[in-house]
Amino acid sequence: MINTRNLIAAATLSLCTITGFAQQKIILGTEKLKKYVTYFNSIDTEAVKNYVPNAEAFTWLAGQIPLFECPDEVLEQNYYYRWWTYRKHLVKTPEGFIFTEFIEPVKHAGKYNSISCALGHHLYEGRWLKDNSYLQDYVKFWLYHADVGQTKQRFHQFSSWIDDAVYQNNLVKPDQEFLKEILPALDKDYTKWEAERKLKNGLFWQNDVKDGMEESISGSRKDQNQRPTINSYMYGNAIALSKIGKILGNKTLVSKYNLKADSVKKLVQDSLWNPASAFFETRKAKGGHAEVREAIGFIPWDFNLPDDKATYAKAWDQLLDTAGFNAPWGLTTAERRNPTFRTRGSGHSCEWDGALWPFASSQTLKGLVNLLTNYKQHGKMNASVFYAALHKFAASHTKNGKPYIGEYQDEKNGEWLKGDNPRSSFYNHSTFCDLIINDLVGIKPRTDNTLEIYPLIPKNQWDWFMLDNVSYHNKTLTVLWDKTGTKYNKGKGFLVFADGKVIFKGKDLKPIKVQLN
């Protein structure tokens, strides 16, 4: 399969190398990318070929993704593996580009095998691609095309944080015209969610299966339970719409959605926080808390919803507790001390009552990073806790000794609980590369011309690393740490380049803010 965009990318890459442009802007080079792609291709039967087949993967990725290297080979390999798998899910349709969740067709999908469940994850991950038109097509597909000609709702088949993800994407690739184009649809969609899922008490309800989290301990397929998931998403969406309104100078929209966000925030803290367990919990339709800690109780921090109080930060203690969420293979979806932990199925269906789900792991890690970077009250959490959890998450991407990402895993031995079911392979249901770029290295996108970086690499963990070829605000960034100055020969310490020019140099690996030239 040959396509025009890939041919252009290949020609551009060759021209850059010949002219020396690549040496000026890109320091790291594509040798490691080539090595990893060659390996990943060699272990893949490629049963499904979408827009970018394996034969074109290296060329496409070299023209699209940030390049990364570090001393932690587990993180490094998985960074490239996740980009390699993400690329597999790019599909060109008559209604624009989309990203799929399952590599194989599934019965509950809509047009072109589309599913909205992991849409927010797809947008967070893909915002670091150089060509933002893929994501813009994808957003417009869900807003304008997904439900056309369908016998049931497809966009609202699952809860969504699309407004937040659109805003976060815009912070990396500013495009006011696109925001203007889709804003009426986003505004209308929020109103639709209120009509469908908002209760008289002001909170939102959802079935666990519509959260993409079926058979959970606190959940129900019928009851109108008030869950931390959808309420956090709707808070995040309201904040995002307010900020989009500010970008576009729409004061009415800013005021409207600030009021909505304030209301949801207060209700979540007043109604979903269980003081007895020191955790955000589902509130049952019949009244009372679910009396179980689940990973969804960390989701409020994905959108910086909780107040900066030690009382709330205490919830994160459960991340370290082996009776809480700390399991040998990763972070569980429910506390391990619960009597009904892992009791809802054979282990080969879709249970969220404790097993490891990458979807939830990436959400929990994002929430932890927000706690560490945006709050003063951290409880027992620190950069080392985040790093250890991220490393364990990366190490879990394996099956039979080879790189793999599937649906969900046994928390004790890492067994993928869908077995060899082909639908589980290359499961595009979480983030990982974004956790490296936005959270570990710590590029914090902003609306202004200030570049903010908040690295969460523990002190003395690495002597060197580089994140290169990062497309941000129409510039190409390089972020590197070279403790001795002998790894890259660009200088000693922490350096940041924009379009090949040094814009920051410091001796320590610590948070910085610097003006982009």
Coordinates of C-alpha atoms in Angstrom, one line a residue:
M1 CA 0.0 0.0 0.0
I2 CA 1.6 3.3 -1.1
N3 CA 0.0 6.7 -0.4
T4 CA 0.8 10.3 -1.1
R5 CA 1.3 11.5 2.4
N6 CA 3.9 8.8 3.1
L7 CA 5.7 9.5 -0.1
I8 CA 5.9 13.2 0.8
A9 CA 7.2 12.3 4.3
A10 CA 9.8 10.0 2.8
A11 CA 11.0 12.7 0.4
T12 CA 11.1 15.3 3.1
L13 CA 13.1 13.1 5.4
S14 CA 15.6 12.4 2.6
L15 CA 15.9 16.1 1.7
C16 CA 16.4 17.1 5.3
T17 CA 19.3 14.6 5.7
I18 CA 20.9 15.8 2.4
T19 CA 20.7 19.5 3.2
G20 CA 21.8 19.2 6.9
F21 CA 18.4 20.5 8.0
A22 CA 17.9 17.4 10.1
Q23 CA 21.2 17.9 11.8
Q24 CA 20.2 21.4 12.7
K25 CA 16.7 20.6 14.1
I26 CA 16.9 16.9 15.0
I27 CA 19.8 15.8 17.2
L28 CA 18.9 12.2 18.0
G29 CA 18.4 10.7 14.6
T30 CA 16.2 7.8 13.6
E31 CA 18.5 4.9 14.1
K32 CA 16.8 3.6 17.3
L33 CA 13.4 4.1 15.7
K34 CA 14.6 2.0 12.7
K35 CA 15.9 -0.7 15.0
Y36 CA 12.7 -1.0 17.0
V37 CA 10.4 -0.9 14.0
T38 CA 12.4 -3.6 12.3
Y39 CA 12.0 -5.8 15.4
F40 CA 8.3 -5.1 15.9
N41 CA 7.6 -5.8 12.2
S42 CA 9.6 -9.1 12.4
I43 CA 7.3 -10.5 15.2
D44 CA 4.0 -9.4 13.6
T45 CA 1.9 -11.5 11.2
E46 CA 0.1 -8.3 10.2
A47 CA -3.3 -9.9 9.9
V48 CA -4.9 -6.4 9.5
K49 CA -3.4 -3.6 7.3
N50 CA -4.8 -0.1 7.7
Y51 CA -3.6 3.3 6.3
V52 CA 0.1 2.8 7.3
P53 CA 1.1 -0.9 6.9
N54 CA 4.2 -2.3 8.5
A55 CA 6.3 -1.8 5.4
E56 CA 5.7 2.0 5.6
A57 CA 5.8 2.2 9.4
F58 CA 9.3 3.5 9.8
T59 CA 8.9 6.3 7.2
W60 CA 5.6 7.4 8.6
L61 CA 6.8 7.4 12.2
A62 CA 10.0 9.1 11.4
G63 CA 8.0 12.0 9.9
Q64 CA 5.4 12.1 12.7
I65 CA 6.6 11.3 16.2
P66 CA 9.0 12.7 18.8
L67 CA 12.1 10.6 19.2
F68 CA 13.2 9.4 22.6
E69 CA 16.0 7.6 24.3
C70 CA 16.9 7.0 28.0
P71 CA 18.9 4.5 30.1
D72 CA 15.6 2.7 31.0
E73 CA 15.3 0.2 28.1
V74 CA 11.9 -1.0 29.3
L75 CA 10.5 2.6 29.0
E76 CA 12.4 3.3 25.7
Q77 CA 11.3 0.1 23.9
N78 CA 7.7 0.5 25.0
Y79 CA 7.6 4.1 23.9
Y80 CA 8.4 3.1 20.4
Y81 CA 6.2 0.0 20.6
R82 CA 3.2 2.1 21.6
W83 CA 3.7 4.5 18.7
W84 CA 4.1 1.5 16.3
T85 CA 0.8 0.0 17.5
Y86 CA -1.0 3.4 17.5
R87 CA -0.1 3.8 13.9
K88 CA -1.8 0.5 13.1
H89 CA -5.1 2.0 14.1
L90 CA -5.1 4.9 11.7
V91 CA -7.9 4.3 9.2
K92 CA -8.8 6.4 6.2
T93 CA -12.6 6.4 5.7
P94 CA -14.9 8.2 3.2
E95 CA -15.6 10.5 6.2
G96 CA -12.0 11.3 7.1
F97 CA -9.3 9.7 9.2
I98 CA -10.2 7.9 12.4
F99 CA -8.4 5.8 15.0
T100 CA -9.9 2.4 15.9
E101 CA -9.8 0.8 19.3
F102 CA -9.8 -2.9 18.2
I103 CA -7.6 -4.0 15.3
E104 CA -10.2 -6.6 14.4
P105 CA -13.8 -5.7 13.7
V106 CA -16.1 -6.1 16.7
K107 CA -19.9 -6.4 16.9
H108 CA -20.4 -3.4 19.2
A109 CA -18.5 -1.0 16.9
G110 CA -20.1 1.7 14.7
K111 CA -19.0 2.7 11.2
Y112 CA -15.5 1.7 10.1
N113 CA -15.0 -0.2 13.4
S114 CA -15.2 3.1 15.3
I115 CA -15.8 3.1 19.1
S116 CA -15.9 6.3 21.2
C117 CA -14.8 4.7 24.5
A118 CA -11.1 5.6 24.3
L119 CA -11.5 8.7 22.2
G120 CA -10.0 10.9 24.9
H121 CA -6.9 8.6 25.2
H122 CA -6.5 8.7 21.4
L123 CA -6.5 12.5 21.3
Y124 CA -4.1 12.8 24.2
E125 CA -1.7 10.4 22.6
G126 CA -2.0 11.7 19.1
R127 CA -1.6 15.4 19.9
W128 CA 2.2 14.8 19.6
L129 CA 2.0 13.8 16.0
K130 CA 3.4 16.4 13.6
D131 CA 0.3 16.2 11.3
N132 CA -2.7 17.3 13.3
S133 CA -5.1 16.8 10.5
Y134 CA -5.5 13.2 11.5
L135 CA -7.0 14.2 14.8
Q136 CA -9.0 17.0 13.4
D137 CA -10.7 14.6 11.0
Y138 CA -11.2 12.2 13.9
V139 CA -12.9 14.8 16.1
K140 CA -15.2 15.9 13.2
F141 CA -16.1 12.3 12.5
W142 CA -17.5 11.9 16.0
L143 CA -19.2 15.3 16.1
Y144 CA -20.8 15.1 12.6
H145 CA -20.7 11.6 11.1
A146 CA -20.6 8.8 13.6
D147 CA -24.3 8.7 14.3
V148 CA -25.5 9.4 10.8
G149 CA -27.3 6.3 9.4
Q150 CA -26.9 4.4 12.6
T151 CA -29.8 2.6 14.4
K152 CA -28.4 3.6 17.8
Q153 CA -26.2 6.2 19.4
R154 CA -22.5 5.7 18.7
F155 CA -20.9 8.8 20.0
H156 CA -22.7 8.6 23.4
Q157 CA -22.4 4.9 23.5
F158 CA -19.7 5.6 26.1
S159 CA -18.7 8.4 28.4
S160 CA -16.3 10.9 26.9
W161 CA -13.9 13.7 27.8
I162 CA -13.7 15.0 24.2
D163 CA -13.9 18.7 25.0
D164 CA -11.0 18.4 27.4
A165 CA -9.0 16.4 24.9
V166 CA -9.7 18.9 22.1
Y167 CA -8.5 21.7 24.3
Q168 CA -5.4 19.8 25.3
N169 CA -4.6 19.1 21.7
N170 CA -5.0 22.8 20.9
L171 CA -2.5 23.6 23.5
V172 CA 0.1 21.6 21.5
K173 CA -1.1 22.6 18.0
P174 CA -2.9 26.0 18.3
D175 CA -5.6 26.3 15.7
Q176 CA -8.3 28.9 16.5
E177 CA -10.1 28.3 13.2
F178 CA -10.7 24.7 14.0
L179 CA -12.0 25.6 17.5
K180 CA -14.4 28.1 15.9
E181 CA -15.6 25.5 13.5
I182 CA -16.4 22.8 16.0
L183 CA -17.4 24.9 19.0
P184 CA -21.2 24.9 18.3
A185 CA -21.1 21.1 18.0
L186 CA -19.2 20.8 21.3
D187 CA -21.5 23.2 23.1
K188 CA -24.6 21.3 21.7
D189 CA -23.1 18.0 22.7
Y190 CA -22.5 19.0 26.4
T191 CA -26.2 20.1 26.5
K192 CA -27.1 16.7 25.1
W193 CA -25.2 14.9 27.9
E194 CA -27.0 17.0 30.5
A195 CA -30.4 16.0 29.0
E196 CA -29.4 12.3 28.9
R197 CA -27.5 11.8 32.1
K198 CA -28.0 14.7 34.5
L199 CA -30.0 14.0 37.7
K200 CA -32.1 16.5 39.6
N201 CA -29.4 16.8 42.2
G202 CA -27.0 18.1 39.6
L203 CA -24.7 15.0 39.4
F204 CA -24.4 12.8 36.3
W205 CA -25.2 9.1 36.3
Q206 CA -23.8 6.3 34.2
N207 CA -23.9 2.5 33.8
D208 CA -20.5 0.9 34.3
V209 CA -20.7 -0.7 30.9
K210 CA -21.3 2.7 29.3
D211 CA -18.1 3.9 31.1
G212 CA -16.4 1.0 29.3
M213 CA -15.9 -0.5 32.7
E214 CA -18.5 -3.3 32.8
E215 CA -18.9 -5.8 35.7
S216 CA -17.3 -3.4 38.2
I217 CA -17.8 -3.8 42.0
S218 CA -19.7 -0.5 42.3
G219 CA -21.4 -0.6 39.0
S220 CA -24.6 -1.6 37.4
R221 CA -25.9 -2.1 33.9
K222 CA -29.3 -0.7 34.9
D223 CA -29.1 1.6 38.0
Q224 CA -28.5 5.3 37.6
N225 CA -25.4 5.4 39.8
Q226 CA -23.5 8.6 40.2
R227 CA -19.9 7.7 39.3
P228 CA -16.6 9.6 39.6
T229 CA -16.0 8.8 36.0
I230 CA -18.7 10.7 34.1
N231 CA -18.8 13.5 36.7
S232 CA -15.1 14.1 36.4
Y233 CA -15.3 14.0 32.6
M234 CA -18.2 16.5 32.6
Y235 CA -16.2 18.8 34.9
G236 CA -13.2 18.5 32.7
N237 CA -15.3 19.2 29.6
A238 CA -16.9 22.3 31.2
I239 CA -13.5 23.7 32.2
A240 CA -12.2 23.0 28.6
L241 CA -15.2 24.7 27.0
S242 CA -14.7 27.7 29.3
K243 CA -11.0 27.9 28.3
I244 CA -11.9 27.5 24.6
G245 CA -14.4 30.4 25.1
K246 CA -11.6 32.5 26.5
I247 CA -9.3 31.7 23.5
L248 CA -12.0 32.8 21.1
G249 CA -13.1 35.8 23.1
N250 CA -16.5 34.4 23.9
K251 CA -17.3 35.8 27.4
T252 CA -20.8 34.3 27.5
L253 CA -19.4 30.8 27.0
V254 CA -16.7 31.4 29.6
S255 CA -19.2 32.4 32.2
K256 CA -21.7 29.6 31.3
Y257 CA -19.2 26.8 31.6
N258 CA -17.4 28.2 34.7
L259 CA -20.7 28.0 36.5
K260 CA -21.3 24.5 35.3
A261 CA -17.8 23.4 36.4
D262 CA -18.1 25.0 39.8
S263 CA -21.4 23.2 40.4
V264 CA -20.1 19.8 39.4
K265 CA -16.9 20.3 41.4
K266 CA -18.9 21.1 44.6
L267 CA -21.2 18.2 44.1
V268 CA -18.4 15.7 43.5
Q269 CA -16.6 16.8 46.7
D270 CA -19.8 16.9 48.7
S271 CA -21.5 13.8 47.5
L272 CA -18.9 11.4 46.0
W273 CA -16.2 11.8 48.6
N274 CA -16.5 9.2 51.4
P275 CA -14.9 10.5 54.5
A276 CA -14.9 7.0 56.1
S277 CA -12.7 5.5 53.3
A278 CA -11.0 8.8 52.4
F279 CA -11.8 8.2 48.8
F280 CA -14.0 9.3 45.9
E281 CA -16.6 6.6 45.4
T282 CA -19.6 5.8 43.4
R283 CA -22.9 6.9 45.0
K284 CA -25.7 4.4 44.5
A285 CA -29.0 5.2 42.9
K286 CA -30.7 4.0 46.0
G287 CA -28.5 6.2 48.2
G288 CA -25.2 5.8 50.0
H289 CA -21.7 5.2 48.9
A290 CA -20.7 2.0 47.2
E291 CA -18.2 1.4 50.1
V292 CA -15.4 0.2 47.8
R293 CA -12.3 2.0 46.6
E294 CA -11.9 1.7 42.8
A295 CA -9.4 3.2 40.4
I296 CA -12.2 5.5 39.1
G297 CA -11.8 7.4 42.5
F298 CA -8.5 8.8 41.2
I299 CA -10.0 10.2 38.0
P300 CA -11.1 13.5 39.5
W301 CA -7.4 14.4 39.6
D302 CA -7.1 13.8 35.8
F303 CA -9.0 17.1 35.5
N304 CA -7.6 18.8 38.6
L305 CA -11.0 18.7 40.2
P306 CA -10.3 18.2 43.9
D307 CA -9.3 21.1 46.2
D308 CA -5.7 21.2 47.2
K309 CA -6.2 19.7 50.7
A310 CA -4.3 17.0 52.6
T311 CA -7.7 15.3 53.2
Y312 CA -8.1 14.5 49.5
A313 CA -4.4 13.8 48.9
K314 CA -4.7 11.0 51.5
A315 CA -6.6 8.9 48.9
W316 CA -3.3 8.4 47.0
D317 CA -1.9 6.4 50.0
Q318 CA -3.8 3.4 48.5
L319 CA -1.4 3.4 45.6
L320 CA 1.3 2.1 47.9
D321 CA -0.8 -0.4 49.8
T322 CA -0.7 -4.0 48.7
A323 CA -4.3 -4.4 50.1
G324 CA -5.2 -1.3 48.1
F325 CA -4.1 -1.0 44.4
N326 CA -0.5 -2.1 44.6
A327 CA -0.2 -5.5 42.9
P328 CA 2.9 -7.4 41.6
W329 CA 2.0 -6.6 38.0
G330 CA 0.6 -3.1 38.2
L331 CA -2.2 -1.0 39.5
T332 CA -5.5 -2.8 40.0
T333 CA -8.9 -1.4 39.1
A334 CA -10.3 -2.1 42.6
E335 CA -8.8 -2.4 46.1
R336 CA -7.5 -5.9 46.7
R337 CA -8.9 -6.0 50.2
N338 CA -12.5 -6.0 48.9
P339 CA -14.2 -9.4 49.5
T340 CA -15.6 -9.5 46.0
F341 CA -12.3 -8.6 44.3
R342 CA -12.0 -10.6 41.0
T343 CA -15.1 -12.7 41.6
R344 CA -17.4 -11.6 38.7
G345 CA -16.4 -13.8 35.9
S346 CA -14.3 -16.6 34.5
G347 CA -11.5 -14.1 33.9
H348 CA -12.0 -14.2 30.2
S349 CA -14.8 -11.7 29.6
C350 CA -14.5 -8.0 30.5
E351 CA -14.5 -7.7 34.3
W352 CA -13.4 -4.4 36.0
D353 CA -13.6 -5.8 39.5
G354 CA -9.8 -5.7 40.1
A355 CA -7.9 -6.9 37.1
L356 CA -5.3 -4.6 35.5
W357 CA -6.7 -2.5 32.6
P358 CA -4.3 -0.2 30.7
F359 CA -7.2 2.2 30.2
A360 CA -7.4 2.7 34.0
S361 CA -3.6 2.6 34.6
S362 CA -3.0 5.5 32.2
Q363 CA -5.8 7.5 33.8
T364 CA -4.4 6.8 37.3
L365 CA -0.9 7.8 36.3
K366 CA -2.2 11.0 34.7
G367 CA -4.0 11.9 37.9
L368 CA -0.9 11.2 40.0
V369 CA 1.2 13.5 37.8
N370 CA -1.4 16.3 38.1
L371 CA -1.3 15.9 41.9
L372 CA 2.5 16.2 41.8
T373 CA 2.7 19.1 39.4
N374 CA -0.4 21.2 40.1
Y375 CA -0.9 20.7 43.8
K376 CA 1.0 21.5 47.0
Q377 CA -0.5 18.6 49.0
H378 CA 1.1 15.4 47.8
G379 CA 0.6 13.1 50.7
K380 CA 3.0 10.2 50.3
M381 CA 3.4 10.6 46.6
N382 CA 6.5 11.8 44.9
A383 CA 8.4 11.4 41.6
S384 CA 9.8 8.0 42.6
V385 CA 6.3 6.6 43.1
F386 CA 5.3 7.8 39.7
Y387 CA 8.4 6.5 38.0
A388 CA 8.1 3.1 39.6
A389 CA 4.4 2.8 38.6
L390 CA 5.2 4.0 35.0
H391 CA 8.0 1.5 34.7
K392 CA 5.8 -1.3 35.9
F393 CA 3.1 -0.3 33.4
A394 CA 5.7 -0.4 30.6
A395 CA 7.0 -3.8 31.8
S396 CA 3.5 -5.2 31.7
H397 CA 3.4 -4.8 27.9
T398 CA 4.6 -8.3 27.2
K399 CA 3.3 -11.7 26.2
N400 CA 5.4 -14.8 25.7
G401 CA 8.5 -12.7 26.0
K402 CA 7.6 -10.3 23.2
P403 CA 6.1 -6.8 23.2
Y404 CA 2.3 -6.8 23.5
I405 CA -0.6 -4.6 24.5
G406 CA -4.0 -6.2 25.1
E407 CA -7.2 -5.6 27.0
Y408 CA -6.7 -6.6 30.6
Q409 CA -4.4 -8.7 32.8
D410 CA -4.1 -10.8 35.9
E411 CA -2.7 -8.6 38.6
K412 CA -0.4 -11.3 40.0
N413 CA 1.2 -12.9 37.0
G414 CA 0.5 -10.6 34.0
E415 CA -1.5 -13.1 32.1
W416 CA -3.6 -11.4 29.4
L417 CA -7.1 -12.5 30.2
K418 CA -8.4 -12.5 26.7
G419 CA -5.8 -15.2 25.9
D420 CA -5.0 -15.4 22.2
N421 CA -8.2 -13.7 21.1
P422 CA -7.1 -11.7 18.1
R423 CA -9.4 -8.8 19.0
S424 CA -7.2 -8.1 22.0
S425 CA -4.0 -7.6 20.1
F426 CA -2.6 -4.0 19.7
Y427 CA -5.5 -2.8 21.9
N428 CA -5.7 1.0 21.5
H429 CA -7.4 1.7 24.7
S430 CA -4.9 3.8 26.8
T431 CA -2.0 6.2 26.6
F432 CA 1.7 5.7 27.1
C433 CA 3.7 8.0 24.9
D434 CA 1.8 11.0 26.3
L435 CA 2.8 9.8 29.7
I436 CA 6.5 10.0 28.7
I437 CA 6.3 13.3 26.8
N438 CA 3.8 15.3 28.9
D439 CA 4.4 13.7 32.3
L440 CA 7.8 12.1 32.7
V441 CA 9.8 14.5 30.6
G442 CA 7.1 17.0 31.5
I443 CA 6.4 19.3 28.6
K444 CA 3.4 21.2 29.8
P445 CA 1.5 22.9 26.9
R446 CA 0.2 26.4 27.4
T447 CA -1.7 29.0 25.4
D448 CA 1.0 31.6 25.6
N449 CA 4.6 31.7 24.3
T450 CA 6.1 30.3 27.4
L451 CA 7.5 26.8 27.3
E452 CA 7.0 25.1 30.6
I453 CA 8.7 21.8 31.5
Y454 CA 8.2 19.9 34.7
P455 CA 10.3 16.7 34.7
L456 CA 9.3 13.9 37.1
I457 CA 12.5 11.9 36.6
P458 CA 13.6 11.1 40.2
K459 CA 16.9 12.7 41.3
N460 CA 19.9 10.6 40.2
Q461 CA 17.7 8.1 38.3
W462 CA 19.2 8.9 34.9
D463 CA 22.5 10.5 33.8
W464 CA 21.1 11.3 30.4
F465 CA 18.0 11.3 28.2
M466 CA 16.8 13.0 25.1
L467 CA 13.3 13.8 23.7
D468 CA 13.8 15.2 20.2
N469 CA 11.7 16.2 17.2
V470 CA 8.8 17.4 19.4
S471 CA 6.3 19.5 17.3
Y472 CA 5.0 22.2 19.6
H473 CA 3.6 25.7 18.7
N474 CA 4.9 25.4 15.1
K475 CA 8.4 24.8 16.4
T476 CA 10.6 21.7 16.8
L477 CA 11.8 21.1 20.3
T478 CA 14.6 19.1 21.8
V479 CA 14.8 18.4 25.5
L480 CA 18.0 16.7 26.8
W481 CA 19.7 16.0 30.1
D482 CA 23.4 15.2 30.0
K483 CA 24.8 15.0 33.5
T484 CA 28.5 14.9 32.4
G485 CA 28.1 16.5 29.0
T486 CA 29.8 13.6 27.3
K487 CA 26.8 11.7 26.1
Y488 CA 25.6 14.2 23.5
N489 CA 28.5 16.7 23.5
K490 CA 26.0 19.6 23.5
G491 CA 26.9 20.9 26.9
K492 CA 26.6 19.8 30.5
G493 CA 23.3 19.7 32.3
F494 CA 19.7 20.4 31.2
L495 CA 19.3 21.9 27.7
V496 CA 16.3 22.8 25.6
F497 CA 16.5 23.6 21.9
A498 CA 13.8 25.3 19.7
D499 CA 14.4 24.9 15.9
G500 CA 18.0 24.0 16.6
K501 CA 18.8 27.0 18.8
V502 CA 19.5 26.7 22.6
I503 CA 16.8 28.5 24.5
F504 CA 17.6 27.2 28.0
K505 CA 20.7 25.7 29.7
G506 CA 20.8 24.8 33.4
K507 CA 22.9 22.6 35.6
D508 CA 20.0 20.8 37.3
L509 CA 17.1 18.7 36.0
K510 CA 14.2 20.7 37.5
P511 CA 11.1 22.6 36.5
I512 CA 11.6 25.5 34.1
K513 CA 9.8 28.2 32.2
V514 CA 11.4 29.8 29.2
Q515 CA 10.2 32.0 26.4
L516 CA 10.0 30.5 22.9
N517 CA 11.9 32.6 20.4

